[in-house]
Amino acid sequence: MAVHQAEHPTDQRAAALRDSPFLRACRREPVDRTPVWYMRQAGRALPEYLRVREGVPMLEACRRPDLITEITLQPVRRYGVDAAIFFSDIVVPLKAVGVDLDIKPGVGPVIAEPVRDEAAVRAIRALTPDDVPYVAEAVRNLAGELGATPLIGFAGAPFTLASYLIEGGPSKGHDRTKAMMYGRPDLWAALMETLTDLTLAFLRVQVEAGASAIQLFDSWVGAVSPIDYRTSVLPYSRRILDEIGELGVPRIHFGVGAGELLGQMSEAGADVVGVDWRVPLDVAAKRVGPGKALQGNLDPATLFTPWSVIESRTRLVLDNAKAAEGHIFNLGHGVQPRTDPDVLTRLTEFVHEQTAK
Ligand code: 1CP
């Protein structure tokens, strides 16, 4: 007896995944409810995360497929979100090619020898899939576990990675980074080219192993003026988004404090532009222009207020989002430590209820 193709379980999963609210919204197709996920949804807000991380340093956790898989699934189980984000960090590919760095608790990435000259740039070698076998293995496990829930792969954008490498760790003003960009454009270009290749290779591993979408985090790009963005940042992010586009997955592009850059970030080629809490989504829709979906943008600080405040501010986000061609609900940046996980569960339900067709 002939069995119809679509009845094969793998094909059924592929069809359900393709039709998931998150992927439909990325493609600006009608949805029966607005999809929700949260940047940094895995991590310190979750007691079950703290339990599995006990005694395991962050970078070691990022190299263990069993832990990556478990931690990625935790927020999906608990919050009922519409997408999972791969548990890793933006500095994992740098570590994988031999950059001496650590992620220090309460601080973030710290680089042993900051990158400030030609020799240091040349020392960053290319990433191959063999450098990150644990990433492909965890993505494959997750694709199996998640069923019709999409997995978002991610990477840091070249500017944000360059900032950690040049400054040596987290920075407020990004002064040394901008000094290299303005004063040593040749060295800047060499570093950005190297990081563009690294980011592309890291994203490719995730998509080829089964990630359904990617997000390019340019978290600190808001430090850059529009003129400098155009000459010194945009070409690199554009090359990444263009080349990943050839793999056929939706691309999300996000920066913090990047309101003045939204038009150019849209030009860089993503399908979805992530917006922080500073720019209302109806204003962002105008800056981004047609043919894009938006993601965002409830201020994460809102989650520390009484539920009535959370509710009214969420309604405002949903209202402003009507101006967008597609909307994925998210916070305007990552979930803060000490956020009550039950509030995120309730928020997910609330957005689903409010937007149900
Ligand atoms: O010790 C610990 O538990 C480490 C805390 C932690 C965690 C849980 C860090 C250190 N990174 C992560 C995971 C992480 N990082 C994810 C996991 C998936 C999820 O979202 O649930 C993701 C997507 C990232 C990406 C990341 N790392 C970004 C981009 C997103 C953003 O928040 O803007 C950035 C800037 C980093 C650097 C980083 N890593 C860790 C910290 C504390 C920081 C920020 C430090 C700084 O302020 O510069």
Coordinates of N, CA, C and O and ligand atoms in Angstrom, one line a residue, residues 38-44 49 53 58 85-90 103 105 107-109 154 160 164 170-171 217 219-220 254 256 333, ligand 1:
Y38 N 12.1 34.5 24.9 CA 12.9 35.5 25.7 C 14.4 35.3 25.5 O 14.9 34.2 25.7
M39 N 15.0 36.5 25.2 CA 16.5 36.4 25.1 C 17.0 36.1 26.5 O 16.4 36.6 27.5
R40 N 18.0 35.2 26.6 CA 18.5 34.7 27.9 C 17.4 34.0 28.7 O 17.4 34.1 29.9
Q41 N 16.5 33.3 28.0 CA 15.5 32.6 28.7 C 16.0 31.4 29.5 O 15.4 31.0 30.5
A42 N 17.2 30.9 29.1 CA 17.8 29.8 29.9 C 18.8 30.6 30.8 O 19.2 31.7 30.5
G43 N 19.0 30.0 32.0 CA 20.0 30.7 32.8 C 19.5 31.1 34.2 O 18.6 30.4 34.7
R44 N 20.1 32.1 34.7 CA 20.1 32.3 36.2 C 18.7 32.5 36.8 O 18.6 32.4 38.0
Y49 N 18.1 25.4 36.3 CA 19.4 25.7 35.7 C 20.5 25.7 36.7 O 21.6 25.1 36.5
R53 N 23.9 23.4 36.8 CA 25.2 24.1 36.6 C 26.1 24.0 37.8 O 27.3 24.4 37.8
M58 N 31.0 27.8 33.3 CA 30.1 28.1 32.1 C 30.7 27.5 30.8 O 30.0 26.9 30.1
I85 N 16.2 28.7 22.4 CA 17.5 29.3 21.9 C 18.6 28.4 22.4 O 18.6 28.0 23.6
F86 N 19.5 28.1 21.5 CA 20.6 27.2 21.8 C 21.4 27.7 23.0 O 21.8 28.9 23.0
F87 N 21.7 26.8 24.0 CA 22.5 27.3 25.1 C 24.0 27.2 24.8 O 24.5 26.2 24.5
S88 N 24.6 28.4 24.7 CA 26.0 28.6 24.5 C 26.4 30.0 24.9 O 25.7 30.6 25.7
D89 N 27.4 30.5 24.3 CA 27.7 31.9 24.5 C 28.4 32.5 23.2 O 29.0 31.7 22.5
I90 N 28.4 33.8 23.1 CA 29.0 34.4 21.9 C 30.5 34.2 21.8 O 31.0 34.2 20.7
I103 N 34.8 32.8 31.0 CA 33.6 33.5 31.4 C 33.6 33.5 32.9 O 33.4 32.5 33.5
P105 N 32.1 34.3 36.5 CA 30.7 34.5 37.1 C 30.6 36.0 37.6 O 31.5 36.5 38.2
V107 N 30.7 38.6 35.9 CA 31.4 39.5 35.1 C 31.1 39.3 33.6 O 30.5 40.2 33.0
G108 N 31.4 38.2 33.1 CA 31.2 37.9 31.7 C 32.5 37.5 31.1 O 33.4 37.1 31.8
P109 N 32.6 37.5 29.8 CA 33.9 37.1 29.1 C 35.1 38.0 29.4 O 35.0 39.2 29.4
F154 N 22.5 30.9 17.3 CA 22.9 32.3 17.4 C 24.5 32.4 17.3 O 25.2 31.5 17.5
T160 N 30.4 43.3 18.2 CA 30.3 42.9 19.6 C 31.5 42.0 20.0 O 32.0 42.1 21.1
Y164 N 34.8 42.7 22.8 CA 35.3 41.9 23.9 C 36.8 41.7 23.7 O 37.6 41.7 24.6
P170 N 34.0 43.0 29.4 CA 32.9 43.9 29.3 C 33.4 45.3 29.4 O 34.3 45.6 30.1
S171 N 32.7 46.2 28.6 CA 33.2 47.6 28.6 C 31.9 48.5 28.5 O 30.9 48.2 28.0
F217 N 23.5 38.5 17.4 CA 23.5 39.4 18.5 C 24.6 40.5 18.3 O 25.8 40.2 18.4
S219 N 25.0 43.1 20.3 CA 24.5 43.7 21.6 C 25.1 45.1 21.8 O 24.4 45.9 22.3
W220 N 26.3 45.3 21.5 CA 26.9 46.6 21.9 C 27.1 47.6 20.8 O 27.7 48.6 20.9
F254 N 19.8 41.7 16.0 CA 19.4 42.5 17.2 C 20.6 43.3 17.8 O 21.7 42.8 17.8
V256 N 21.4 46.5 21.0 CA 20.9 47.2 22.1 C 21.3 48.7 21.9 O 22.4 49.0 21.5
H333 N 15.7 43.3 25.9 CA 17.0 42.7 26.1 C 16.8 41.4 26.9 O 15.7 41.0 27.2
Ligands
1CP1 O1 28.3 31.9 35.0 C1 27.2 31.9 34.4 O2 26.2 31.3 34.6 C2 27.3 32.7 33.1 C3 26.2 33.5 32.8 C4 26.0 33.4 31.3 C5 25.0 32.7 30.6 C6 23.9 31.8 31.2 C7 26.8 34.0 30.3 C8 28.0 34.8 30.6 N1 26.3 33.7 29.0 C9 25.2 32.8 29.2 C10 24.4 32.2 28.1 C11 24.1 33.0 26.9 N2 24.9 34.0 26.4 C12 23.1 32.7 26.0 C13 22.2 31.5 26.2 C14 20.9 31.3 25.7 C15 19.8 32.1 26.2 O3 19.5 33.2 25.7 O4 19.0 31.5 27.1 C16 23.1 33.6 25.0 C17 22.2 33.8 23.8 C18 24.2 34.5 25.2 C19 24.7 35.5 24.3 C20 25.6 36.6 24.9 N3 26.7 36.4 25.7 C21 25.5 37.9 24.5 C22 24.5 38.4 23.5 C23 23.2 38.6 24.2 C24 23.0 39.8 25.2 O5 22.7 39.5 26.3 O6 23.3 40.9 24.7 C25 26.5 38.6 25.1 C26 26.8 40.1 25.1 C27 27.3 37.7 25.9 C28 28.5 38.0 26.7 C29 28.2 37.5 28.1 N4 28.3 36.2 28.5 C30 28.0 36.1 29.8 C31 27.7 37.4 30.3 C32 27.4 37.8 31.7 C33 27.8 38.3 29.2 C34 27.6 39.8 29.2 C35 28.7 40.5 29.8 C36 28.7 42.0 29.5 O7 27.9 42.7 30.1 O8 29.5 42.4 28.7

